[in-house]
Coordinates of C-alpha atoms and ligand atoms in Angstrom, one line a residue:
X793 CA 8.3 -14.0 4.2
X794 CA 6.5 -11.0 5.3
X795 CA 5.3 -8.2 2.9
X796 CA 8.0 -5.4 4.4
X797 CA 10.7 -8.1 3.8
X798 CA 9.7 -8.6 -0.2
X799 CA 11.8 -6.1 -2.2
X800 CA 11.3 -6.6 -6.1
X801 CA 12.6 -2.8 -6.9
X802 CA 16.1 -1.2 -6.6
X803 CA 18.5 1.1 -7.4
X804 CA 22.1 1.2 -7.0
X805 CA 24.9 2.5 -8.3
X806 CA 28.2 0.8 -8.6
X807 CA 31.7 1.7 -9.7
X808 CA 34.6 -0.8 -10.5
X809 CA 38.0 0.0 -9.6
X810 CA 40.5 2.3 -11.3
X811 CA 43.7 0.3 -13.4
X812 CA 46.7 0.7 -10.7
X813 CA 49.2 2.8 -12.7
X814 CA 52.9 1.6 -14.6
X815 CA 55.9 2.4 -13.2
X816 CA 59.0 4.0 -14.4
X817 CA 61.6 2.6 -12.3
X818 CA 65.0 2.4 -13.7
X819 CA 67.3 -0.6 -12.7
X820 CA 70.2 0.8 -10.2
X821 CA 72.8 -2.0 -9.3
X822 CA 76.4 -1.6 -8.0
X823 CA 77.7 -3.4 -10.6
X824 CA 75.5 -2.3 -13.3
X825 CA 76.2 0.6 -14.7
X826 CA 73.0 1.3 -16.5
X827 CA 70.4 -1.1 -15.9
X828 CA 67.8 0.2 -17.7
X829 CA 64.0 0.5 -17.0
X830 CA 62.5 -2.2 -15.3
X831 CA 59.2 -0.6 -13.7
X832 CA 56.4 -3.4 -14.0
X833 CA 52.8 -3.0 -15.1
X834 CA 49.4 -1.7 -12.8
X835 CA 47.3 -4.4 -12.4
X836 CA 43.9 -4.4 -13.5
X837 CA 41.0 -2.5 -11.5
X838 CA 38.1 -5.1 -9.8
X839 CA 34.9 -5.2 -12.0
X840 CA 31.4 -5.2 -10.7
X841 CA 30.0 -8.7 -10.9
X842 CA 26.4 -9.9 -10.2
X843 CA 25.9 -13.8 -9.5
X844 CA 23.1 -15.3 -9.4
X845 CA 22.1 -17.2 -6.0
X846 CA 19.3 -19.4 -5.7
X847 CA 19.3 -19.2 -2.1
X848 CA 18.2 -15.5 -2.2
X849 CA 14.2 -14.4 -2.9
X850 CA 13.5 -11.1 -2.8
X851 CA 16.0 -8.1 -2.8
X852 CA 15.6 -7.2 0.9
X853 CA 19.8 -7.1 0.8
X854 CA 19.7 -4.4 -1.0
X855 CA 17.9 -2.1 1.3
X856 CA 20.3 -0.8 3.6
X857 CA 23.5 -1.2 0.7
X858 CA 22.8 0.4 -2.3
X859 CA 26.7 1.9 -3.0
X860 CA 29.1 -1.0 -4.5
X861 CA 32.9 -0.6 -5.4
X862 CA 35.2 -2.7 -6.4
X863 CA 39.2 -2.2 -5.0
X864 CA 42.0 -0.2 -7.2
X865 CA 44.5 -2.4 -8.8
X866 CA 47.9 -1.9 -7.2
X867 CA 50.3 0.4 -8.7
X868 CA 53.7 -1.4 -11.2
X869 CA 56.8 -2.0 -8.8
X870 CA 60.9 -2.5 -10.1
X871 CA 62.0 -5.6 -11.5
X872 CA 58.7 -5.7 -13.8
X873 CA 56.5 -7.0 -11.2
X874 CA 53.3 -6.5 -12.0
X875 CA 50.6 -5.2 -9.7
X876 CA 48.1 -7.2 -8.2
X877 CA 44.9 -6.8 -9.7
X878 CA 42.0 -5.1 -7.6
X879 CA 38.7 -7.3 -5.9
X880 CA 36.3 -8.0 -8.3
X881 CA 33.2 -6.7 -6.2
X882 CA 30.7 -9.6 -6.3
X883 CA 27.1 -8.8 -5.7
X884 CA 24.2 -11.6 -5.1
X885 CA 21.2 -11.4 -6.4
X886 CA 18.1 -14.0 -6.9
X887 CA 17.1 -16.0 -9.8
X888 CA 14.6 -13.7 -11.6
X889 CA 16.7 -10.2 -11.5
X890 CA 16.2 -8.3 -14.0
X891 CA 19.4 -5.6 -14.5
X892 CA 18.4 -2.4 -16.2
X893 CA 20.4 0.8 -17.0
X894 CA 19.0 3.4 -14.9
X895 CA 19.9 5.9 -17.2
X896 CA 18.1 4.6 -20.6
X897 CA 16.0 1.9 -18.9
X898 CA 18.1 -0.5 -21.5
X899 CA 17.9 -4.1 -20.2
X900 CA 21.4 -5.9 -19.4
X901 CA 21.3 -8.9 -17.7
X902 CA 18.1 -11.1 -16.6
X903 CA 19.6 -14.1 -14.1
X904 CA 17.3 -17.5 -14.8
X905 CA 19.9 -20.0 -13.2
X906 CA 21.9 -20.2 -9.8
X907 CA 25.6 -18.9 -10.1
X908 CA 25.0 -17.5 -13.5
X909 CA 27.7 -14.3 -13.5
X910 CA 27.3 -10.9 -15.7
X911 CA 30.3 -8.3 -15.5
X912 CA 28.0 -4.6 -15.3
X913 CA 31.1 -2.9 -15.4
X914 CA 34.8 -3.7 -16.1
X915 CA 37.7 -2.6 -13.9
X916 CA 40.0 0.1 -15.4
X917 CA 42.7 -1.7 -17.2
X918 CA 46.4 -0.8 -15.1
X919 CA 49.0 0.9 -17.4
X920 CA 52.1 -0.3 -19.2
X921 CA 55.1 -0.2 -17.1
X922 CA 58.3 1.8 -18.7
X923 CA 60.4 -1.0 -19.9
X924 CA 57.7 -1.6 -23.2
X925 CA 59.0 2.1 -24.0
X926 CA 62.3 1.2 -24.5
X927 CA 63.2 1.6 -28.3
X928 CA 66.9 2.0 -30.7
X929 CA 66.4 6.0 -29.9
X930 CA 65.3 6.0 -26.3
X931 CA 67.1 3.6 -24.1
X932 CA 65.5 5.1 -20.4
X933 CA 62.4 6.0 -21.4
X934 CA 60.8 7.5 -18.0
X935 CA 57.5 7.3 -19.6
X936 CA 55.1 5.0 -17.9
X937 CA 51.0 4.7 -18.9
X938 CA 48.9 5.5 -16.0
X939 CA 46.0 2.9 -15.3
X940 CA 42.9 3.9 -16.5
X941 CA 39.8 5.1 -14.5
X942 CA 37.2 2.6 -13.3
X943 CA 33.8 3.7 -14.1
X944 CA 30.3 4.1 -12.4
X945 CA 26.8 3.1 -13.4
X946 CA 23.3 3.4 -12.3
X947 CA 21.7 0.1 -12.3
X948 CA 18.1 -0.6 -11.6
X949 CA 17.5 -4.5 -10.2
X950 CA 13.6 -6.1 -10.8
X951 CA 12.9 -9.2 -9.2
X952 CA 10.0 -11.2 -11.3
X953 CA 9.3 -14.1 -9.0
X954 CA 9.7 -17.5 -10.6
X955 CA 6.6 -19.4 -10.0
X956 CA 5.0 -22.3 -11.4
X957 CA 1.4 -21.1 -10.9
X958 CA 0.2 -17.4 -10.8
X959 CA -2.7 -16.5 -9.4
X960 CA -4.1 -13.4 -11.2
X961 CA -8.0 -11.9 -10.1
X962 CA -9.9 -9.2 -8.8
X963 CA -9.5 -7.7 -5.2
X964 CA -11.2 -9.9 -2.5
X965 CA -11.6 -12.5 -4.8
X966 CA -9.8 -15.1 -2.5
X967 CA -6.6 -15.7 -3.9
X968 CA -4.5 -14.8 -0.9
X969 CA -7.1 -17.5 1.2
X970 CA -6.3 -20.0 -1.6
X971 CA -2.6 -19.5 -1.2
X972 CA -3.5 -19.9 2.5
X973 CA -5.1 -23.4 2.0
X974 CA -3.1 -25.0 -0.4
X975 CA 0.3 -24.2 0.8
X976 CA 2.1 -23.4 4.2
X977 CA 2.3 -20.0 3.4
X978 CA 0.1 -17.2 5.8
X979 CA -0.7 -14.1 3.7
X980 CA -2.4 -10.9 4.8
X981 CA -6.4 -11.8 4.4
X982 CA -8.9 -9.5 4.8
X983 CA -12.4 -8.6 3.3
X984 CA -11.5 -6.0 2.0
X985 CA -10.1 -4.8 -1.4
X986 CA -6.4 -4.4 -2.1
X987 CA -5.5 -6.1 0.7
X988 CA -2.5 -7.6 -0.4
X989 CA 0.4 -5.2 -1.8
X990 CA 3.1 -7.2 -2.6
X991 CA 3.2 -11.0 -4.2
X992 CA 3.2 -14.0 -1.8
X993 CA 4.6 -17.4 -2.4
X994 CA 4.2 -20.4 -1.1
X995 CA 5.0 -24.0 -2.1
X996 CA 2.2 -26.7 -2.7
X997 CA 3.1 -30.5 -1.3
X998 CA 1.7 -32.8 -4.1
X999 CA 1.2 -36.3 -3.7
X1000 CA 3.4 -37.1 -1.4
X1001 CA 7.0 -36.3 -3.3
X1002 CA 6.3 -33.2 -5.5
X1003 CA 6.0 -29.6 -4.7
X1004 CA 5.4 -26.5 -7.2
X1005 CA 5.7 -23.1 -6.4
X1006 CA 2.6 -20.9 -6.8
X1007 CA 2.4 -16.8 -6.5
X1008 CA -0.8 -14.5 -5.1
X1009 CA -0.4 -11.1 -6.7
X1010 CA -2.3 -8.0 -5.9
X1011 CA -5.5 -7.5 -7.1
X1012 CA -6.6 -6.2 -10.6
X1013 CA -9.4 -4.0 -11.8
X1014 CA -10.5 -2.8 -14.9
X1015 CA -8.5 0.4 -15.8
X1016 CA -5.0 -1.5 -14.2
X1017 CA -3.3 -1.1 -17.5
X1018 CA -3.9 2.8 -17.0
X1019 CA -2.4 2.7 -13.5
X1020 CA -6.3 2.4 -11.4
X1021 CA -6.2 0.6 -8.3
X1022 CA -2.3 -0.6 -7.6
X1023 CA -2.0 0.1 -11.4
X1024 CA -0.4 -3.6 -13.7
X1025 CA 3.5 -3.3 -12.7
X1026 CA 3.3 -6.3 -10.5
X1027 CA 2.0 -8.1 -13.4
X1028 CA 5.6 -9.0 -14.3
X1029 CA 5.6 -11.3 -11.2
X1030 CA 3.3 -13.3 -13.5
X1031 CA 5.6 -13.4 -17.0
X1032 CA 7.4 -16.5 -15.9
X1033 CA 4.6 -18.5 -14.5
X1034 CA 4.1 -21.6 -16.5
X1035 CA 0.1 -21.6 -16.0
X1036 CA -2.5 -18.8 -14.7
X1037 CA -4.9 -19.6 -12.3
X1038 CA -8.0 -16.6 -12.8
X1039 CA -9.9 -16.6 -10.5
X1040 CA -13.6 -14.8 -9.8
X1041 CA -16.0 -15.1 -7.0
X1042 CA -19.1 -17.0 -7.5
X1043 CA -20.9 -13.8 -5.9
X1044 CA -20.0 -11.8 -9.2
X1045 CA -23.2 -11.7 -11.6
X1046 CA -21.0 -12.2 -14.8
X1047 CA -18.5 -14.4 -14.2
X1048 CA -17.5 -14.6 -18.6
X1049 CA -17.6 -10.8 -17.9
X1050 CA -14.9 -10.6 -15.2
X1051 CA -12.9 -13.1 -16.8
X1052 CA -12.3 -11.0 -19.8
X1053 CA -12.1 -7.8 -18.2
X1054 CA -9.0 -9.9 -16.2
X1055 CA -7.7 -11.3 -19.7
X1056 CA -7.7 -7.9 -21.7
X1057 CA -6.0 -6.5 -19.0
X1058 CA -3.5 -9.0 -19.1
X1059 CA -3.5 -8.5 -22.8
X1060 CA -2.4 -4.2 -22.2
X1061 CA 0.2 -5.5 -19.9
X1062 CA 1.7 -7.6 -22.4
X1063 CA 0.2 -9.9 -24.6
X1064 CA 2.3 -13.5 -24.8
X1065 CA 0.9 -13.5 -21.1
X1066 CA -2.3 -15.0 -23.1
X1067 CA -0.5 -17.5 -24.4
X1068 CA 0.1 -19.4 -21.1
X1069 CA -1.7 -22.6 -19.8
X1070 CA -5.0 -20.7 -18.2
X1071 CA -7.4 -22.3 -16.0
X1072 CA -10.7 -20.2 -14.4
X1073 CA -11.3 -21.0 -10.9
X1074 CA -14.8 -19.9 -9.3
X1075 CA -14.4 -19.3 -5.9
X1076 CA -16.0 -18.8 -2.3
X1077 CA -18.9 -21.8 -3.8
X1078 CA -20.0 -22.0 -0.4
X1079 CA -21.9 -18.7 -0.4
X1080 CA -24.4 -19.7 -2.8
X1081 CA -26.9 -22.4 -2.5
X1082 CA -26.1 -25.8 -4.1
X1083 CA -29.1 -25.7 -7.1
X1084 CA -27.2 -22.3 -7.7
X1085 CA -23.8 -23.9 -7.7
X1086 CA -25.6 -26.6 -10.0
X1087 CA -27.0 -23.8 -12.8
X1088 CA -24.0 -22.4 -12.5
X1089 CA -21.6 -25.5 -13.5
X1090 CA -24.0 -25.8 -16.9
X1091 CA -24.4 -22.2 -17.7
X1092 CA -23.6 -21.6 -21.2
X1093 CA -21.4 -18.6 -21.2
X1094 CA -19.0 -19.9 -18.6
X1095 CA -19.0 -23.1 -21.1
X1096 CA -18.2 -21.4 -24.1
X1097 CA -15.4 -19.6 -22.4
X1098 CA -12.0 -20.7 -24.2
X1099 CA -11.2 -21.9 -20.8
X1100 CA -11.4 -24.8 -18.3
X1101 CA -13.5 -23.9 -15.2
X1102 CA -13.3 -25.1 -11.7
X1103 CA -15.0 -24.7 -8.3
X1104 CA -13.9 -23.9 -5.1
X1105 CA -14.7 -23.0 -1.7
X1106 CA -11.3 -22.3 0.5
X1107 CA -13.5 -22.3 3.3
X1108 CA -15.4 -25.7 2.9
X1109 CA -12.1 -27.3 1.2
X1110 CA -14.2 -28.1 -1.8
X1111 CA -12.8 -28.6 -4.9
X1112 CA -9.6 -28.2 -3.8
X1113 CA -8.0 -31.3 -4.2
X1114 CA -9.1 -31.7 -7.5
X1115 CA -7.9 -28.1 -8.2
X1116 CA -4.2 -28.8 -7.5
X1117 CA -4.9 -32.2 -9.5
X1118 CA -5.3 -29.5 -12.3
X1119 CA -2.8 -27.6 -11.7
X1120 CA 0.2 -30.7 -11.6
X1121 CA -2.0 -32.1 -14.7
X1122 CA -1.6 -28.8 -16.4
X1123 CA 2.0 -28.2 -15.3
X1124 CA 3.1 -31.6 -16.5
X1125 CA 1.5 -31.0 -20.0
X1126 CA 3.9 -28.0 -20.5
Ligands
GTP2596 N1 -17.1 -17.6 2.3 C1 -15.9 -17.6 1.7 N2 -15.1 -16.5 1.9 C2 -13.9 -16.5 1.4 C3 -13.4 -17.6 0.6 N3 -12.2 -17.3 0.2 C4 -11.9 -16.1 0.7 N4 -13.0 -15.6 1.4 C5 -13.0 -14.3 2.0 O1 -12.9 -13.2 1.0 C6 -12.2 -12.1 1.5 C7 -11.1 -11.8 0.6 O2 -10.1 -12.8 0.6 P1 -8.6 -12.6 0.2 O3 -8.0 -14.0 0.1 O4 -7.9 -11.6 1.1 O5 -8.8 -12.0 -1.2 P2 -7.7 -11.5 -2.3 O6 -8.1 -11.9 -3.6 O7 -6.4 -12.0 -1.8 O8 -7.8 -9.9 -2.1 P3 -6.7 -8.8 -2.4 O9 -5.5 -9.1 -1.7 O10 -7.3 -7.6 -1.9 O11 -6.6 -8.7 -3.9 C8 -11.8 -12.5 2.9 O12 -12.7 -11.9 3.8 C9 -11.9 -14.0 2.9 O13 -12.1 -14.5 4.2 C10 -14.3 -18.8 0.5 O14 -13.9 -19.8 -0.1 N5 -15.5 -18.7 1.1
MG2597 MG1 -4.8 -11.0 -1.3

């Protein structure tokens, strides 16, 4: 998946069909002399129906069809037939969508499973054909209901990707090379800060049989939660992750620093992102010398850090073995 293919953001707006209308047909036989009313019912306008797909992962669909309607129901014939009901419009979204009312930002829908349905918006229901009217006074009524109107809403759709493992660190600190190395996946790397824009996935072969699915997000800085840098919005690609994976170069002076500059950040955003499974991963190990790498494993304020730490080097490979060890460990421990 490329990064101009990964929509997580859109608008639409979608209207379900108008109730066909009743009619007021009155019964005309030869041999009849005054057959009465016999005009049938409008059938029911088509609703506006999201379904969850699970073979769908972003909401790149979206981007060239943002209008959906559904069809009219058809209009009450003689003989009290009925009118077919209009085509429910049915609209595919992934697991993960997130449907909000554009207009008060009110959340209605959020799809976890594949072929989960939510009606946003009900057809117009069609109108009563003349023949309920009848009563003792009025024999031929000519009254008919009409159907009533379908309606329109504005509907905002947020993807939050469902990954097993989110990565969550500063710029440049190697979580789009990490992605690289432990999965199939071939994100945009480069040394330079804010290099990836939108998340990346990719799916980690373990042992064999079992994969997981694990998610490199943009960078954060201090200051995200107050919109600096790409600002904290993509942070909701990290609600649904099971476990957190932080990570901080081994270049950076205070690495207990960094880590809790990434945690309160997390914490603005929202805090029950605290209470996930967290593991700190130090990375690029192969920069610094190996007595370095030594002091570093025993030093005191990365040990009294609430968290497990790990090294790394993507380049060298090292550690990362017993990283994804970690992470199945971790993920199995849920
Ligand atoms: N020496 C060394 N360099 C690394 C390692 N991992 C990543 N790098 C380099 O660090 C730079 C940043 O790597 P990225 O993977 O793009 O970092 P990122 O965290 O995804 O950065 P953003 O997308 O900007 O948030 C690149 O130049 C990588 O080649 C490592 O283990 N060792
Ligand atoms: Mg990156």
């Amino acid at each position: 998946m490329t990064e101009d293919n990964f929509v997580d953001y859109v608008k639409v707006v979608v209207r379900s069909g108008n109730g066909g209308a009743g009619s007021s047909h009155l019964r005309r036989e030869k041999f009849v002399a005054k057959g009465g009313p016999d005009g049938g019912d409008g059938g029911d306008g088509g609703n506006i129906i999201f379904k969850t797909d699970k073979n769908l992962w972003t909401l790149f669909h979206f981007k060239f069809k943002k209008h959906f309607k559904a069809d009219h129901g058809e209009n009450g014939g003689k003989s009290r037939s009925s009118g077919a009901n209009g085509r429910d419009e049915i609209i595919k979204i992934p697991v993960g969508s997130v449907i909000k009312d554009t207009v008060n930002g009110k959340v209605l829908f959020e799809s976890i499973e594949d072929g989960e349905e939510f009606n946003a918006v009900s057809g117009g229901k069609g109108g009563l054909g003349n023949w309920h009217f009848k009563s003792s006074t009025n024999q031929t009524p000519k009254y008919s209901q009409p159907g009533v109107e379908g309606s329109e809403k504005k509907l905002t759709i947020e993807l939050k990707v469902l990954a097993d493992v989110g990565f969550v660190g500063f710029p440049n600190s190697g979580k789009s090379t990490l992605l690289s190395v432990i999965t199939d996946a071939t994100p945009k790397i480069g040394d330079y800060e804010f290099t990836t824009l939108k998340p990346n996935l990719g799916i980690v072969k373990y042992k064999d049989f079992n994969t997981f699915v694990v998610s490199d997000i943009p960078g954060i800085i201090k200051g995200a939660s107050k919109g600096k840098g790409l600002g904290h919005h993509f942070l909701r690609h990290i609600e649904r992750n099971s476990i957190l994976i932080f990570l901080v170069s081994c270049e950076s002076k205070n690495i207990d620093k960094k880590f809790n500059i990434l945690i309160d950040e997390l914490r603005k955003y929202n805090k029950e992102l605290l209470d996930k499974e967290k593991l700190l991963v130090v990375t690029k190990c192969d920069l610094i010398p190996k007595d370095k790498l030594s002091d570093l494993k025993l030093n005191n304020k990365l040990k009294s850090l609430s968290v497990d730490v790990h090294f790394i080097s993507s380049i060298t490979r090292y550690g990362i073995e017993t990283l994804k060890d970690l992470m199945w460990k971790k993920l199995n421990t849920q």
